[in-house]
Amino acid sequence: MSTSRPAPIVGDLSLTTEDGATLSARTDVGLAEAWVRHTLGRQWDQLTYGEQTRQVSEALAELRRAHSQSAS
């Protein structure tokens, strides 16, 4: 069984959060993690590794959805 994964998004990536902060990274995974860390603040450190991974995965999916919509 083959699962198709979206290609990573690389380059100079950035997003502006609702509170006006601009986050930047070189990969979509890095940007997703920066976004979650910014959103959660100190709560990030209280999460287990599994919870951190889930949060980043959800943010990554949202970034990739937004990217695919803007590319079409």
PDB file with SEQRES, HELIX, SHEET and CRYST1 records, atoms N, CA, C and O in Angstrom:
SEQRES   1 A   72  MET SER THR SER ARG PRO ALA PRO ILE VAL GLY ASP LEU          
SEQRES   2 A   72  SER LEU THR THR GLU ASP GLY ALA THR LEU SER ALA ARG          
SEQRES   3 A   72  THR ASP VAL GLY LEU ALA GLU ALA TRP VAL ARG HIS THR          
SEQRES   4 A   72  LEU GLY ARG GLN TRP ASP GLN LEU THR TYR GLY GLU GLN          
SEQRES   5 A   72  THR ARG GLN VAL SER GLU ALA LEU ALA GLU LEU ARG ARG          
SEQRES   6 A   72  ALA HIS SER GLN SER ALA SER                                  
HELIX    1 AA1 ASP A   28  LEU A   40  1                                  13    
HELIX    2 AA2 GLY A   41  GLN A   46  5                                   6    
HELIX    3 AA3 TYR A   49  ALA A   71  1                                  23    
SHEET    1 AA1 2 VAL A  10  THR A  16  0                                        
SHEET    2 AA1 2 THR A  22  THR A  27 -1                                        
CRYST1    1.000    1.000    1.000  90.00  90.00  90.00 P 1           1          
ATOM      1  N   MET A   1       0.844  -1.172   0.000  1.00  0.00           N  
ATOM      2  CA  MET A   1       0.000   0.000   0.000  1.00  0.00           C  
ATOM      3  C   MET A   1       0.893   1.239   0.000  1.00  0.00           C  
ATOM      4  O   MET A   1       1.712   1.413   0.903  1.00  0.00           O  
ATOM      5  N   SER A   2       0.745   2.082  -0.984  1.00  0.00           N  
ATOM      6  CA  SER A   2       1.552   3.284  -1.128  1.00  0.00           C  
ATOM      7  C   SER A   2       0.756   4.502  -0.676  1.00  0.00           C  
ATOM      8  O   SER A   2      -0.395   4.689  -1.072  1.00  0.00           O  
ATOM      9  N   THR A   3       1.380   5.322   0.152  1.00  0.00           N  
ATOM     10  CA  THR A   3       0.744   6.546   0.610  1.00  0.00           C  
ATOM     11  C   THR A   3       1.451   7.721  -0.034  1.00  0.00           C  
ATOM     12  O   THR A   3       2.669   7.856   0.079  1.00  0.00           O  
ATOM     13  N   SER A   4       0.708   8.558  -0.697  1.00  0.00           N  
ATOM     14  CA  SER A   4       1.280   9.728  -1.354  1.00  0.00           C  
ATOM     15  C   SER A   4       1.424  10.854  -0.343  1.00  0.00           C  
ATOM     16  O   SER A   4       0.454  11.260   0.297  1.00  0.00           O  
ATOM     17  N   ARG A   5       2.625  11.343  -0.210  1.00  0.00           N  
ATOM     18  CA  ARG A   5       2.884  12.461   0.693  1.00  0.00           C  
ATOM     19  C   ARG A   5       3.097  13.718  -0.127  1.00  0.00           C  
ATOM     20  O   ARG A   5       3.706  13.661  -1.195  1.00  0.00           O  
ATOM     21  N   PRO A   6       2.606  14.852   0.354  1.00  0.00           N  
ATOM     22  CA  PRO A   6       2.866  16.088  -0.369  1.00  0.00           C  
ATOM     23  C   PRO A   6       4.355  16.414  -0.329  1.00  0.00           C  
ATOM     24  O   PRO A   6       5.045  16.123   0.648  1.00  0.00           O  
ATOM     25  N   ALA A   7       4.823  17.010  -1.388  1.00  0.00           N  
ATOM     26  CA  ALA A   7       6.226  17.414  -1.431  1.00  0.00           C  
ATOM     27  C   ALA A   7       6.457  18.522  -0.414  1.00  0.00           C  
ATOM     28  O   ALA A   7       5.588  19.371  -0.212  1.00  0.00           O  
ATOM     29  N   PRO A   8       7.625  18.521   0.227  1.00  0.00           N  
ATOM     30  CA  PRO A   8       7.915  19.593   1.172  1.00  0.00           C  
ATOM     31  C   PRO A   8       7.997  20.939   0.452  1.00  0.00           C  
ATOM     32  O   PRO A   8       8.335  21.007  -0.729  1.00  0.00           O  
ATOM     33  N   ILE A   9       7.690  21.978   1.169  1.00  0.00           N  
ATOM     34  CA  ILE A   9       7.792  23.336   0.650  1.00  0.00           C  
ATOM     35  C   ILE A   9       9.079  23.910   1.233  1.00  0.00           C  
ATOM     36  O   ILE A   9       9.232  23.971   2.453  1.00  0.00           O  
ATOM     37  N   VAL A  10       9.988  24.324   0.390  1.00  0.00           N  
ATOM     38  CA  VAL A  10      11.267  24.871   0.856  1.00  0.00           C  
ATOM     39  C   VAL A  10      11.502  26.228   0.215  1.00  0.00           C  
ATOM     40  O   VAL A  10      10.928  26.546  -0.827  1.00  0.00           O  
ATOM     41  N   GLY A  11      12.345  27.016   0.846  1.00  0.00           N  
ATOM     42  CA  GLY A  11      12.659  28.353   0.356  1.00  0.00           C  
ATOM     43  C   GLY A  11      12.573  29.331   1.508  1.00  0.00           C  
ATOM     44  O   GLY A  11      12.587  28.939   2.675  1.00  0.00           O  
ATOM     45  N   ASP A  12      12.483  30.593   1.177  1.00  0.00           N  
ATOM     46  CA  ASP A  12      12.318  31.616   2.203  1.00  0.00           C  
ATOM     47  C   ASP A  12      10.830  31.739   2.499  1.00  0.00           C  
ATOM     48  O   ASP A  12      10.103  32.439   1.794  1.00  0.00           O  
ATOM     49  N   LEU A  13      10.388  31.064   3.531  1.00  0.00           N  
ATOM     50  CA  LEU A  13       8.973  31.010   3.882  1.00  0.00           C  
ATOM     51  C   LEU A  13       8.684  31.929   5.058  1.00  0.00           C  
ATOM     52  O   LEU A  13       9.513  32.082   5.955  1.00  0.00           O  
ATOM     53  N   SER A  14       7.515  32.534   5.047  1.00  0.00           N  
ATOM     54  CA  SER A  14       7.120  33.351   6.191  1.00  0.00           C  
ATOM     55  C   SER A  14       5.604  33.405   6.273  1.00  0.00           C  
ATOM     56  O   SER A  14       4.894  33.169   5.295  1.00  0.00           O  
ATOM     57  N   LEU A  15       5.138  33.720   7.460  1.00  0.00           N  
ATOM     58  CA  LEU A  15       3.717  33.966   7.661  1.00  0.00           C  
ATOM     59  C   LEU A  15       3.575  35.025   8.735  1.00  0.00           C  
ATOM     60  O   LEU A  15       4.435  35.181   9.601  1.00  0.00           O  
ATOM     61  N   THR A  16       2.475  35.745   8.658  1.00  0.00           N  
ATOM     62  CA  THR A  16       2.172  36.756   9.654  1.00  0.00           C  
ATOM     63  C   THR A  16       1.001  36.242  10.477  1.00  0.00           C  
ATOM     64  O   THR A  16      -0.051  35.897   9.939  1.00  0.00           O  
ATOM     65  N   THR A  17       1.200  36.199  11.778  1.00  0.00           N  
ATOM     66  CA  THR A  17       0.176  35.679  12.682  1.00  0.00           C  
ATOM     67  C   THR A  17      -0.909  36.726  12.920  1.00  0.00           C  
ATOM     68  O   THR A  17      -0.761  37.891  12.551  1.00  0.00           O  
ATOM     69  N   GLU A  18      -1.987  36.294  13.535  1.00  0.00           N  
ATOM     70  CA  GLU A  18      -3.095  37.202  13.827  1.00  0.00           C  
ATOM     71  C   GLU A  18      -2.670  38.361  14.719  1.00  0.00           C  
ATOM     72  O   GLU A  18      -3.251  39.443  14.650  1.00  0.00           O  
ATOM     73  N   ASP A  19      -1.652  38.139  15.560  1.00  0.00           N  
ATOM     74  CA  ASP A  19      -1.202  39.211  16.449  1.00  0.00           C  
ATOM     75  C   ASP A  19      -0.132  40.089  15.801  1.00  0.00           C  
ATOM     76  O   ASP A  19       0.447  40.952  16.462  1.00  0.00           O  
ATOM     77  N   GLY A  20       0.135  39.871  14.504  1.00  0.00           N  
ATOM     78  CA  GLY A  20       1.056  40.727  13.765  1.00  0.00           C  
ATOM     79  C   GLY A  20       2.502  40.285  13.744  1.00  0.00           C  
ATOM     80  O   GLY A  20       3.334  40.956  13.131  1.00  0.00           O  
ATOM     81  N   ALA A  21       2.831  39.185  14.389  1.00  0.00           N  
ATOM     82  CA  ALA A  21       4.210  38.684  14.373  1.00  0.00           C  
ATOM     83  C   ALA A  21       4.491  38.024  13.022  1.00  0.00           C  
ATOM     84  O   ALA A  21       3.628  37.345  12.466  1.00  0.00           O  
ATOM     85  N   THR A  22       5.694  38.227  12.501  1.00  0.00           N  
ATOM     86  CA  THR A  22       6.102  37.571  11.266  1.00  0.00           C  
ATOM     87  C   THR A  22       7.078  36.463  11.615  1.00  0.00           C  
ATOM     88  O   THR A  22       8.112  36.705  12.239  1.00  0.00           O  
ATOM     89  N   LEU A  23       6.742  35.241  11.207  1.00  0.00           N  
ATOM     90  CA  LEU A  23       7.573  34.069  11.458  1.00  0.00           C  
ATOM     91  C   LEU A  23       8.201  33.645  10.144  1.00  0.00           C  
ATOM     92  O   LEU A  23       7.553  33.701   9.099  1.00  0.00           O  
ATOM     93  N   SER A  24       9.465  33.221  10.185  1.00  0.00           N  
ATOM     94  CA  SER A  24      10.179  32.810   8.975  1.00  0.00           C  
ATOM     95  C   SER A  24      10.902  31.498   9.210  1.00  0.00           C  
ATOM     96  O   SER A  24      11.290  31.176  10.332  1.00  0.00           O  
ATOM     97  N   ALA A  25      11.077  30.744   8.126  1.00  0.00           N  
ATOM     98  CA  ALA A  25      11.828  29.486   8.179  1.00  0.00           C  
ATOM     99  C   ALA A  25      12.213  29.100   6.757  1.00  0.00           C  
ATOM    100  O   ALA A  25      11.708  29.673   5.791  1.00  0.00           O  
ATOM    101  N   ARG A  26      13.110  28.126   6.635  1.00  0.00           N  
ATOM    102  CA  ARG A  26      13.553  27.648   5.325  1.00  0.00           C  
ATOM    103  C   ARG A  26      12.749  26.450   4.831  1.00  0.00           C  
ATOM    104  O   ARG A  26      12.806  26.115   3.647  1.00  0.00           O  
ATOM    105  N   THR A  27      11.997  25.795   5.728  1.00  0.00           N  
ATOM    106  CA  THR A  27      11.178  24.643   5.331  1.00  0.00           C  
ATOM    107  C   THR A  27       9.783  24.778   5.926  1.00  0.00           C  
ATOM    108  O   THR A  27       9.567  25.507   6.894  1.00  0.00           O  
ATOM    109  N   ASP A  28       8.844  24.058   5.324  1.00  0.00           N  
ATOM    110  CA  ASP A  28       7.482  24.086   5.843  1.00  0.00           C  
ATOM    111  C   ASP A  28       7.394  23.488   7.244  1.00  0.00           C  
ATOM    112  O   ASP A  28       6.598  23.945   8.065  1.00  0.00           O  
ATOM    113  N   VAL A  29       8.197  22.480   7.518  1.00  0.00           N  
ATOM    114  CA  VAL A  29       8.196  21.877   8.859  1.00  0.00           C  
ATOM    115  C   VAL A  29       8.717  22.890   9.885  1.00  0.00           C  
ATOM    116  O   VAL A  29       8.157  23.020  10.974  1.00  0.00           O  
ATOM    117  N   GLY A  30       9.781  23.599   9.535  1.00  0.00           N  
ATOM    118  CA  GLY A  30      10.323  24.623  10.427  1.00  0.00           C  
ATOM    119  C   GLY A  30       9.325  25.739  10.682  1.00  0.00           C  
ATOM    120  O   GLY A  30       9.198  26.220  11.808  1.00  0.00           O  
ATOM    121  N   LEU A  31       8.614  26.152   9.632  1.00  0.00           N  
ATOM    122  CA  LEU A  31       7.616  27.210   9.786  1.00  0.00           C  
ATOM    123  C   LEU A  31       6.439  26.726  10.627  1.00  0.00           C  
ATOM    124  O   LEU A  31       5.918  27.472  11.456  1.00  0.00           O  
ATOM    125  N   ALA A  32       6.024  25.492  10.419  1.00  0.00           N  
ATOM    126  CA  ALA A  32       4.931  24.932  11.218  1.00  0.00           C  
ATOM    127  C   ALA A  32       5.310  24.897  12.697  1.00  0.00           C  
ATOM    128  O   ALA A  32       4.506  25.256  13.557  1.00  0.00           O  
ATOM    129  N   GLU A  33       6.536  24.464  12.989  1.00  0.00           N  
ATOM    130  CA  GLU A  33       6.966  24.422  14.392  1.00  0.00           C  
ATOM    131  C   GLU A  33       7.041  25.828  14.982  1.00  0.00           C  
ATOM    132  O   GLU A  33       6.602  26.048  16.111  1.00  0.00           O  
ATOM    133  N   ALA A  34       7.590  26.780  14.231  1.00  0.00           N  
ATOM    134  CA  ALA A  34       7.670  28.158  14.727  1.00  0.00           C  
ATOM    135  C   ALA A  34       6.277  28.717  15.010  1.00  0.00           C  
ATOM    136  O   ALA A  34       6.072  29.423  15.997  1.00  0.00           O  
ATOM    137  N   TRP A  35       5.330  28.395  14.141  1.00  0.00           N  
ATOM    138  CA  TRP A  35       3.953  28.871  14.297  1.00  0.00           C  
ATOM    139  C   TRP A  35       3.333  28.296  15.569  1.00  0.00           C  
ATOM    140  O   TRP A  35       2.708  29.023  16.341  1.00  0.00           O  
ATOM    141  N   VAL A  36       3.504  27.001  15.785  1.00  0.00           N  
ATOM    142  CA  VAL A  36       2.940  26.369  16.982  1.00  0.00           C  
ATOM    143  C   VAL A  36       3.617  26.913  18.239  1.00  0.00           C  
ATOM    144  O   VAL A  36       2.941  27.229  19.218  1.00  0.00           O  
ATOM    145  N   ARG A  37       4.935  27.022  18.218  1.00  0.00           N  
ATOM    146  CA  ARG A  37       5.643  27.561  19.388  1.00  0.00           C  
ATOM    147  C   ARG A  37       5.164  28.976  19.710  1.00  0.00           C  
ATOM    148  O   ARG A  37       4.958  29.321  20.873  1.00  0.00           O  
ATOM    149  N   HIS A  38       4.989  29.788  18.669  1.00  0.00           N  
ATOM    150  CA  HIS A  38       4.517  31.158  18.872  1.00  0.00           C  
ATOM    151  C   HIS A  38       3.097  31.161  19.442  1.00  0.00           C  
ATOM    152  O   HIS A  38       2.796  31.896  20.382  1.00  0.00           O  
ATOM    153  N   THR A  39       2.240  30.336  18.864  1.00  0.00           N  
ATOM    154  CA  THR A  39       0.841  30.288  19.282  1.00  0.00           C  
ATOM    155  C   THR A  39       0.699  29.800  20.723  1.00  0.00           C  
ATOM    156  O   THR A  39      -0.081  30.356  21.497  1.00  0.00           O  
ATOM    157  N   LEU A  40       1.448  28.769  21.077  1.00  0.00           N  
ATOM    158  CA  LEU A  40       1.315  28.183  22.415  1.00  0.00           C  
ATOM    159  C   LEU A  40       2.146  28.892  23.480  1.00  0.00           C  
ATOM    160  O   LEU A  40       1.830  28.812  24.667  1.00  0.00           O  
ATOM    161  N   GLY A  41       3.191  29.575  23.069  1.00  0.00           N  
ATOM    162  CA  GLY A  41       4.043  30.258  24.039  1.00  0.00           C  
ATOM    163  C   GLY A  41       4.642  29.283  25.044  1.00  0.00           C  
ATOM    164  O   GLY A  41       5.181  28.242  24.669  1.00  0.00           O  
ATOM    165  N   ARG A  42       4.544  29.627  26.312  1.00  0.00           N  
ATOM    166  CA  ARG A  42       5.136  28.789  27.369  1.00  0.00           C  
ATOM    167  C   ARG A  42       4.489  27.417  27.477  1.00  0.00           C  
ATOM    168  O   ARG A  42       5.103  26.485  27.997  1.00  0.00           O  
ATOM    169  N   GLN A  43       3.270  27.282  26.999  1.00  0.00           N  
ATOM    170  CA  GLN A  43       2.587  25.982  27.055  1.00  0.00           C  
ATOM    171  C   GLN A  43       3.324  24.931  26.228  1.00  0.00           C  
ATOM    172  O   GLN A  43       3.220  23.737  26.508  1.00  0.00           O  
ATOM    173  N   TRP A  44       4.075  25.373  25.201  1.00  0.00           N  
ATOM    174  CA  TRP A  44       4.833  24.437  24.356  1.00  0.00           C  
ATOM    175  C   TRP A  44       5.716  23.542  25.217  1.00  0.00           C  
ATOM    176  O   TRP A  44       5.773  22.332  24.999  1.00  0.00           O  
ATOM    177  N   ASP A  45       6.397  24.123  26.184  1.00  0.00           N  
ATOM    178  CA  ASP A  45       7.328  23.372  27.025  1.00  0.00           C  
ATOM    179  C   ASP A  45       6.630  22.356  27.926  1.00  0.00           C  
ATOM    180  O   ASP A  45       7.265  21.422  28.416  1.00  0.00           O  
ATOM    181  N   GLN A  46       5.347  22.530  28.142  1.00  0.00           N  
ATOM    182  CA  GLN A  46       4.596  21.613  28.997  1.00  0.00           C  
ATOM    183  C   GLN A  46       4.070  20.398  28.237  1.00  0.00           C  
ATOM    184  O   GLN A  46       3.635  19.423  28.850  1.00  0.00           O  
ATOM    185  N   LEU A  47       4.107  20.453  26.903  1.00  0.00           N  
ATOM    186  CA  LEU A  47       3.595  19.347  26.097  1.00  0.00           C  
ATOM    187  C   LEU A  47       4.583  18.189  26.065  1.00  0.00           C  
ATOM    188  O   LEU A  47       5.795  18.388  26.145  1.00  0.00           O  
ATOM    189  N   THR A  48       4.056  16.993  25.948  1.00  0.00           N  
ATOM    190  CA  THR A  48       4.925  15.836  25.726  1.00  0.00           C  
ATOM    191  C   THR A  48       5.440  15.895  24.292  1.00  0.00           C  
ATOM    192  O   THR A  48       4.921  16.648  23.468  1.00  0.00           O  
ATOM    193  N   TYR A  49       6.456  15.101  24.004  1.00  0.00           N  
ATOM    194  CA  TYR A  49       6.983  15.052  22.639  1.00  0.00           C  
ATOM    195  C   TYR A  49       5.880  14.661  21.653  1.00  0.00           C  
ATOM    196  O   TYR A  49       5.786  15.231  20.566  1.00  0.00           O  
ATOM    197  N   GLY A  50       5.060  13.705  22.027  1.00  0.00           N  
ATOM    198  CA  GLY A  50       3.961  13.273  21.166  1.00  0.00           C  
ATOM    199  C   GLY A  50       2.966  14.390  20.899  1.00  0.00           C  
ATOM    200  O   GLY A  50       2.499  14.556  19.772  1.00  0.00           O  
ATOM    201  N   GLU A  51       2.642  15.157  21.937  1.00  0.00           N  
ATOM    202  CA  GLU A  51       1.718  16.283  21.771  1.00  0.00           C  
ATOM    203  C   GLU A  51       2.334  17.368  20.892  1.00  0.00           C  
ATOM    204  O   GLU A  51       1.648  17.964  20.062  1.00  0.00           O  
ATOM    205  N   GLN A  52       3.630  17.624  21.076  1.00  0.00           N  
ATOM    206  CA  GLN A  52       4.317  18.601  20.227  1.00  0.00           C  
ATOM    207  C   GLN A  52       4.279  18.155  18.768  1.00  0.00           C  
ATOM    208  O   GLN A  52       4.009  18.953  17.870  1.00  0.00           O  
ATOM    209  N   THR A  53       4.552  16.877  18.546  1.00  0.00           N  
ATOM    210  CA  THR A  53       4.546  16.331  17.190  1.00  0.00           C  
ATOM    211  C   THR A  53       3.166  16.455  16.556  1.00  0.00           C  
ATOM    212  O   THR A  53       3.052  16.822  15.387  1.00  0.00           O  
ATOM    213  N   ARG A  54       2.126  16.156  17.311  1.00  0.00           N  
ATOM    214  CA  ARG A  54       0.759  16.269  16.797  1.00  0.00           C  
ATOM    215  C   ARG A  54       0.425  17.716  16.446  1.00  0.00           C  
ATOM    216  O   ARG A  54      -0.164  17.982  15.398  1.00  0.00           O  
ATOM    217  N   GLN A  55       0.795  18.643  17.313  1.00  0.00           N  
ATOM    218  CA  GLN A  55       0.526  20.062  17.061  1.00  0.00           C  
ATOM    219  C   GLN A  55       1.241  20.539  15.792  1.00  0.00           C  
ATOM    220  O   GLN A  55       0.654  21.237  14.966  1.00  0.00           O  
ATOM    221  N   VAL A  56       2.513  20.157  15.648  1.00  0.00           N  
ATOM    222  CA  VAL A  56       3.280  20.561  14.467  1.00  0.00           C  
ATOM    223  C   VAL A  56       2.691  19.922  13.214  1.00  0.00           C  
ATOM    224  O   VAL A  56       2.608  20.570  12.170  1.00  0.00           O  
ATOM    225  N   SER A  57       2.283  18.664  13.304  1.00  0.00           N  
ATOM    226  CA  SER A  57       1.678  17.977  12.151  1.00  0.00           C  
ATOM    227  C   SER A  57       0.400  18.675  11.697  1.00  0.00           C  
ATOM    228  O   SER A  57       0.161  18.824  10.499  1.00  0.00           O  
ATOM    229  N   GLU A  58      -0.413  19.099  12.646  1.00  0.00           N  
ATOM    230  CA  GLU A  58      -1.650  19.805  12.304  1.00  0.00           C  
ATOM    231  C   GLU A  58      -1.349  21.154  11.657  1.00  0.00           C  
ATOM    232  O   GLU A  58      -1.997  21.533  10.682  1.00  0.00           O  
ATOM    233  N   ALA A  59      -0.374  21.875  12.193  1.00  0.00           N  
ATOM    234  CA  ALA A  59       0.009  23.161  11.607  1.00  0.00           C  
ATOM    235  C   ALA A  59       0.598  22.962  10.215  1.00  0.00           C  
ATOM    236  O   ALA A  59       0.331  23.747   9.305  1.00  0.00           O  
ATOM    237  N   LEU A  60       1.398  21.917  10.051  1.00  0.00           N  
ATOM    238  CA  LEU A  60       1.997  21.611   8.753  1.00  0.00           C  
ATOM    239  C   LEU A  60       0.910  21.321   7.719  1.00  0.00           C  
ATOM    240  O   LEU A  60       0.987  21.800   6.588  1.00  0.00           O  
ATOM    241  N   ALA A  61      -0.086  20.551   8.097  1.00  0.00           N  
ATOM    242  CA  ALA A  61      -1.192  20.253   7.182  1.00  0.00           C  
ATOM    243  C   ALA A  61      -1.912  21.537   6.773  1.00  0.00           C  
ATOM    244  O   ALA A  61      -2.279  21.699   5.610  1.00  0.00           O  
ATOM    245  N   GLU A  62      -2.112  22.440   7.714  1.00  0.00           N  
ATOM    246  CA  GLU A  62      -2.773  23.710   7.416  1.00  0.00           C  
ATOM    247  C   GLU A  62      -1.921  24.560   6.476  1.00  0.00           C  
ATOM    248  O   GLU A  62      -2.449  25.162   5.541  1.00  0.00           O  
ATOM    249  N   LEU A  63      -0.622  24.616   6.710  1.00  0.00           N  
ATOM    250  CA  LEU A  63       0.267  25.368   5.818  1.00  0.00           C  
ATOM    251  C   LEU A  63       0.249  24.792   4.408  1.00  0.00           C  
ATOM    252  O   LEU A  63       0.182  25.536   3.430  1.00  0.00           O  
ATOM    253  N   ARG A  64       0.309  23.483   4.307  1.00  0.00           N  
ATOM    254  CA  ARG A  64       0.312  22.843   2.980  1.00  0.00           C  
ATOM    255  C   ARG A  64      -1.016  23.038   2.264  1.00  0.00           C  
ATOM    256  O   ARG A  64      -1.041  23.207   1.045  1.00  0.00           O  
ATOM    257  N   ARG A  65      -2.130  23.017   3.010  1.00  0.00           N  
ATOM    258  CA  ARG A  65      -3.441  23.299   2.402  1.00  0.00           C  
ATOM    259  C   ARG A  65      -3.464  24.717   1.841  1.00  0.00           C  
ATOM    260  O   ARG A  65      -3.878  24.940   0.703  1.00  0.00           O  
ATOM    261  N   ALA A  66      -3.017  25.665   2.649  1.00  0.00           N  
ATOM    262  CA  ALA A  66      -3.009  27.064   2.213  1.00  0.00           C  
ATOM    263  C   ALA A  66      -2.095  27.248   1.002  1.00  0.00           C  
ATOM    264  O   ALA A  66      -2.431  27.984   0.074  1.00  0.00           O  
ATOM    265  N   HIS A  67      -0.953  26.586   1.013  1.00  0.00           N  
ATOM    266  CA  HIS A  67      -0.011  26.696  -0.107  1.00  0.00           C  
ATOM    267  C   HIS A  67      -0.611  26.119  -1.381  1.00  0.00           C  
ATOM    268  O   HIS A  67      -0.484  26.715  -2.450  1.00  0.00           O  
ATOM    269  N   SER A  68      -1.258  24.973  -1.279  1.00  0.00           N  
ATOM    270  CA  SER A  68      -1.832  24.353  -2.479  1.00  0.00           C  
ATOM    271  C   SER A  68      -2.997  25.185  -3.018  1.00  0.00           C  
ATOM    272  O   SER A  68      -3.207  25.235  -4.230  1.00  0.00           O  
ATOM    273  N   GLN A  69      -3.751  25.834  -2.142  1.00  0.00           N  
ATOM    274  CA  GLN A  69      -4.848  26.691  -2.594  1.00  0.00           C  
ATOM    275  C   GLN A  69      -4.318  27.945  -3.276  1.00  0.00           C  
ATOM    276  O   GLN A  69      -4.897  28.409  -4.259  1.00  0.00           O  
ATOM    277  N   SER A  70      -3.220  28.499  -2.760  1.00  0.00           N  
ATOM    278  CA  SER A  70      -2.663  29.710  -3.367  1.00  0.00           C  
ATOM    279  C   SER A  70      -1.959  29.400  -4.682  1.00  0.00           C  
ATOM    280  O   SER A  70      -1.833  30.277  -5.536  1.00  0.00           O  
ATOM    281  N   ALA A  71      -1.498  28.159  -4.855  1.00  0.00           N  
ATOM    282  CA  ALA A  71      -0.800  27.768  -6.082  1.00  0.00           C  
ATOM    283  C   ALA A  71      -1.773  27.445  -7.208  1.00  0.00           C  
ATOM    284  O   ALA A  71      -1.376  27.393  -8.372  1.00  0.00           O  
ATOM    285  N   SER A  72      -3.043  27.228  -6.875  1.00  0.00           N  
ATOM    286  CA  SER A  72      -3.995  26.856  -7.931  1.00  0.00           C  
ATOM    287  C   SER A  72      -4.820  28.029  -8.394  1.00  0.00           C  
ATOM    288  O   SER A  72      -5.665  27.879  -9.276  1.00  0.00           O  
TER     289      SER A  72                                                      
END                                                                             
